[in-house]
mmCIF file of C-alpha atoms in Angstrom:
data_model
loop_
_atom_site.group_PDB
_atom_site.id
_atom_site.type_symbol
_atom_site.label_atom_id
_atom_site.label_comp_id
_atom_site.label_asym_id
_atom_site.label_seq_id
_atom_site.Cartn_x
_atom_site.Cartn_y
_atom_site.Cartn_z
ATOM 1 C CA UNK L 606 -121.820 91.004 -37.768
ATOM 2 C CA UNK L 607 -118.704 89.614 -36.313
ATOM 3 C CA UNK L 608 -118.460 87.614 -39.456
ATOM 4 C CA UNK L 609 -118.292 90.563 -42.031
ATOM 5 C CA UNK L 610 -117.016 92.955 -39.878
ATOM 6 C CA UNK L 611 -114.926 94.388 -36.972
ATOM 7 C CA UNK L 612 -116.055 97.665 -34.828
ATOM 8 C CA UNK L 613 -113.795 99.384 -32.524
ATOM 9 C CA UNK L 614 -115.392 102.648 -30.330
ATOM 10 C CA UNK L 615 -113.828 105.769 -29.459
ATOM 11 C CA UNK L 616 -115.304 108.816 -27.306
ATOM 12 C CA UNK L 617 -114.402 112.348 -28.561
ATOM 13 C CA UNK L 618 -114.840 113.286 -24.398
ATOM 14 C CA UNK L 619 -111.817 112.136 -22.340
ATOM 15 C CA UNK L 620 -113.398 113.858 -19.042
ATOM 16 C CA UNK L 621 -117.224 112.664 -19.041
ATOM 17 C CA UNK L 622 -117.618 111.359 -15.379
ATOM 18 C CA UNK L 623 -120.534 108.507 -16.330
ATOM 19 C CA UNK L 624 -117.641 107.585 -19.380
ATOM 20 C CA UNK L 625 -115.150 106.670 -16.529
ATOM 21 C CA UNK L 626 -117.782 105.069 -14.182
ATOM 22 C CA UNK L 627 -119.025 103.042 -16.644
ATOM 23 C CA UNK L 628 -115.946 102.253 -19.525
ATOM 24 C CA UNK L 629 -112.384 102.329 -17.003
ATOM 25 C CA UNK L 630 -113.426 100.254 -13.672
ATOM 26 C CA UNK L 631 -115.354 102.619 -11.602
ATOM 27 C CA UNK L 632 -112.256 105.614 -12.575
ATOM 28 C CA UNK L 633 -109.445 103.008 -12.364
ATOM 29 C CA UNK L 634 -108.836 102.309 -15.442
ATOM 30 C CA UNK L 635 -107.193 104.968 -18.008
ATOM 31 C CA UNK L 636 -107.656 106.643 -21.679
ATOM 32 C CA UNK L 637 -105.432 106.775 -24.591
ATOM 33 C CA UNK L 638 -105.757 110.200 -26.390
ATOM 34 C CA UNK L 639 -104.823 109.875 -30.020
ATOM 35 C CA UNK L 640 -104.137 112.204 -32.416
ATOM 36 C CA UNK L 641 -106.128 110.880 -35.414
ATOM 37 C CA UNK L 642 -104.266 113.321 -38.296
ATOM 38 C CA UNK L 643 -101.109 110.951 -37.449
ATOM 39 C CA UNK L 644 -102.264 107.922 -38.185
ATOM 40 C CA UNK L 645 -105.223 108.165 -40.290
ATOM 41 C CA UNK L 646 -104.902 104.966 -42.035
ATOM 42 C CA UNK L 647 -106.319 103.388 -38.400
ATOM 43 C CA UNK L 648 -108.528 106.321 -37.263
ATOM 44 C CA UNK L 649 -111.056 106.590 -40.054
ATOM 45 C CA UNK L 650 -114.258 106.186 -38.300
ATOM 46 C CA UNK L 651 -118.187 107.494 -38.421
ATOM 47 C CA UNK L 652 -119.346 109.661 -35.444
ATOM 48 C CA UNK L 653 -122.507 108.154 -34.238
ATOM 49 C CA UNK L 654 -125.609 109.558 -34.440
ATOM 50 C CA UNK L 655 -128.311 109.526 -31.864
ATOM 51 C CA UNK L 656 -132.084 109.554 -32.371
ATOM 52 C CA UNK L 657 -135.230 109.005 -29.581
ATOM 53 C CA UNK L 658 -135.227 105.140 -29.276
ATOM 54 C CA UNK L 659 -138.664 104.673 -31.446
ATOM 55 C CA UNK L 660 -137.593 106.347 -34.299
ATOM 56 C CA UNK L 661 -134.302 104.258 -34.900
ATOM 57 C CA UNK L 662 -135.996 101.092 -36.656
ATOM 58 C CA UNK L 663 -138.414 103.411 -38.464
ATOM 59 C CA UNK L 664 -135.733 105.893 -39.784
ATOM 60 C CA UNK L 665 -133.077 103.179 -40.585
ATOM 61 C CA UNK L 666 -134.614 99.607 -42.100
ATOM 62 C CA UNK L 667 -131.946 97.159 -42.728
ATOM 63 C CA UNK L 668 -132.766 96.682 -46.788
ATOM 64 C CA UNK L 669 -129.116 96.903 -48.041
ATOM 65 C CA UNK L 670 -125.511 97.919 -47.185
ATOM 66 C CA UNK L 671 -126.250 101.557 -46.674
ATOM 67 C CA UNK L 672 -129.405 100.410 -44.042
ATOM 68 C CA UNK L 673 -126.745 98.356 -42.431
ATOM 69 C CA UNK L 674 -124.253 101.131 -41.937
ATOM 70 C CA UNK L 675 -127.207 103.406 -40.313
ATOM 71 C CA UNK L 676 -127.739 100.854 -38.027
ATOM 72 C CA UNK L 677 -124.014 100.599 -37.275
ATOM 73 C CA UNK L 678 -123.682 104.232 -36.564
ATOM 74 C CA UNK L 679 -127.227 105.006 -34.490
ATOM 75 C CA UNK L 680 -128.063 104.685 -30.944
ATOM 76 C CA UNK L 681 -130.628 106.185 -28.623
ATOM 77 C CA UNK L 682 -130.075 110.045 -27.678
ATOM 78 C CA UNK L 683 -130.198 108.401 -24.016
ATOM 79 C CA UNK L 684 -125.935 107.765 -24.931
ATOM 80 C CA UNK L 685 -125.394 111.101 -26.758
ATOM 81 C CA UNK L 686 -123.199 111.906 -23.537
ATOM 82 C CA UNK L 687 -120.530 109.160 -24.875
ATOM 83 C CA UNK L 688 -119.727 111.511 -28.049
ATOM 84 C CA UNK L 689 -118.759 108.126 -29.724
ATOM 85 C CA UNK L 690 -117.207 107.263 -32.700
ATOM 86 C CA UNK L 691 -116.849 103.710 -34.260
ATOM 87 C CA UNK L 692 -113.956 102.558 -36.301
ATOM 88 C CA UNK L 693 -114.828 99.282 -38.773
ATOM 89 C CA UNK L 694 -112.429 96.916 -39.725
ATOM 90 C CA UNK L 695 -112.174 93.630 -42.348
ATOM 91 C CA UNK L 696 -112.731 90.510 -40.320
ATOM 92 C CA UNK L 697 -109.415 89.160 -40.959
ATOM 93 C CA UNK L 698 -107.697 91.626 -39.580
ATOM 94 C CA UNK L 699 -107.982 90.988 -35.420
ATOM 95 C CA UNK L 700 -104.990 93.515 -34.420
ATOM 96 C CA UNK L 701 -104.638 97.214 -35.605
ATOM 97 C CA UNK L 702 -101.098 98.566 -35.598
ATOM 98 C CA UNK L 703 -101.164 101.783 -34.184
ATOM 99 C CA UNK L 704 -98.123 103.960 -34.454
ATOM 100 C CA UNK L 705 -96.568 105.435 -31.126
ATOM 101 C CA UNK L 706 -96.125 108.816 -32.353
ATOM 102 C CA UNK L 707 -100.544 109.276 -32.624
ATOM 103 C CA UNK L 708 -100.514 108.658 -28.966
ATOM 104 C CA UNK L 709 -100.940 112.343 -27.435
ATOM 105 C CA UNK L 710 -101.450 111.457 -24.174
ATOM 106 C CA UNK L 711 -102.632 108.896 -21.657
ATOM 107 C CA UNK L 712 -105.337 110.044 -18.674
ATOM 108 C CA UNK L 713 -105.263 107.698 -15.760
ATOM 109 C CA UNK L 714 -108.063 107.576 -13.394
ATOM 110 C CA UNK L 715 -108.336 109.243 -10.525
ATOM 111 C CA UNK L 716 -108.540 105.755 -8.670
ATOM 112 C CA UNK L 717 -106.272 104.329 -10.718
ATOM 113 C CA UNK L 718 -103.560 101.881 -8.230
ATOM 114 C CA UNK L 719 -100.158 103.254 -7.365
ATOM 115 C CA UNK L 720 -98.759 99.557 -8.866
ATOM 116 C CA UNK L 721 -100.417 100.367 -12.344
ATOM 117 C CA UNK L 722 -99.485 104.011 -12.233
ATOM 118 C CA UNK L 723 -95.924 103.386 -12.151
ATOM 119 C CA UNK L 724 -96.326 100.737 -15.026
ATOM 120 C CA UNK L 725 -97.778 103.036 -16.692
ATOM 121 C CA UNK L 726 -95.417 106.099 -15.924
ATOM 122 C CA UNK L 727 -92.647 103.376 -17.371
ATOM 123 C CA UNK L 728 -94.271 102.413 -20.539
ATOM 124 C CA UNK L 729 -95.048 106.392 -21.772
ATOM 125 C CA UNK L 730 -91.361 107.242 -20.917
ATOM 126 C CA UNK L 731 -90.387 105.079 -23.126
ATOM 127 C CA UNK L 732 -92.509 106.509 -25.748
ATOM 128 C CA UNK L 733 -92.289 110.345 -25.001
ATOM 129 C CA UNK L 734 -96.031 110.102 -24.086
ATOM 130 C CA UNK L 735 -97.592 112.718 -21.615
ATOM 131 C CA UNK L 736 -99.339 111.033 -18.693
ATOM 132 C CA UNK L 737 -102.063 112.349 -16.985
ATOM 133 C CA UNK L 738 -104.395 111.664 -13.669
ATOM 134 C CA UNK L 739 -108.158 112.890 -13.494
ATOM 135 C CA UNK L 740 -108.484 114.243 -10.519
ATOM 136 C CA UNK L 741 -112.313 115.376 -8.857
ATOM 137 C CA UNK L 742 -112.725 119.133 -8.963
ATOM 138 C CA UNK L 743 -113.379 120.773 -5.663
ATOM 139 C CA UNK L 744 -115.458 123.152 -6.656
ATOM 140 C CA UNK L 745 -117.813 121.469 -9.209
ATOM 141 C CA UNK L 746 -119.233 118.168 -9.476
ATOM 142 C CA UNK L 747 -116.835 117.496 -12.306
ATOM 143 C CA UNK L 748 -113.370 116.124 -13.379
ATOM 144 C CA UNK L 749 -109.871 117.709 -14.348
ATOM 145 C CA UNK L 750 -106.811 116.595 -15.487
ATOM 146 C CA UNK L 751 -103.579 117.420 -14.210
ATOM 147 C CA UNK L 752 -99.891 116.346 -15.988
ATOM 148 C CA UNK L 753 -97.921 113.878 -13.856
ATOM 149 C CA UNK L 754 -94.885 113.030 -15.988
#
């Protein structure tokens, strides 16, 4: 696929608890929030869709181009939680330019190092980027974000 095509994945969910365990080093890492309207050339994309793992071979058959793109955009229900969406690019291109102003916001983990914090506090000033730090709610088994900048 590599050869005819690039694919780049996005999550509409910036607070999904398995998303951080599994996608930002064990809630280390951090998340870029875009705003899509700003820079649409970049952030076209097709949501995915999820179906019960034995019907996505039966439902999608790779026959032609449109097969293909099914395929592309389906996964098991058992990753519906991820709310994905995939963004394809032409092989040649192996960098997308994405302007500053679509960044709304940056969410660093509640983990994340005090080292990479402040790097990070340092490159969003720059920018005029909000930064953000998950943090665990005390009263749920769940995550919220707080504004640090």
């Amino acid at each position: 696929i590599d050869k005819h095509v690039k694919v780049c994945c996005f999550s509409t969910e910036a607070l999904d608890i398995t998303m951080w365990s599994h996608y930002a080093s064990s809630h280390s890492g951090f998340c870029i929030e875009f705003d899509t309207k700003l820079d649409e050339d970049v952030f076209w994309g097709c949501k995915i869709n999820y179906l019960k793992s034995n019907k996505i071979e039966k439902e999608h058959p790779i026959q032609d181009k449109f097969g293909l793109l099914k395929m592309l955009t389906t996964k098991s229900d058992e990753w519906s939680y991820e709310k994905e969406v995939r963004v394809f690019r032409n092989p040649e291109s192996n960098f997308v330019q994405i302007k500053p102003k679509s960044i709304k916001r940056v969410i660093l983990g509640c983990k994340c190092s005090k080292s990479n914090e402040d790097e990070m506090r340092n490159l969003v000033e720059r920018e005029e980027i909000e930064l953000w730090k998950v943090k665990k709610s005390l009263s749920e088994v769940n995550l919220e974000i707080e504004q640090i900048n």
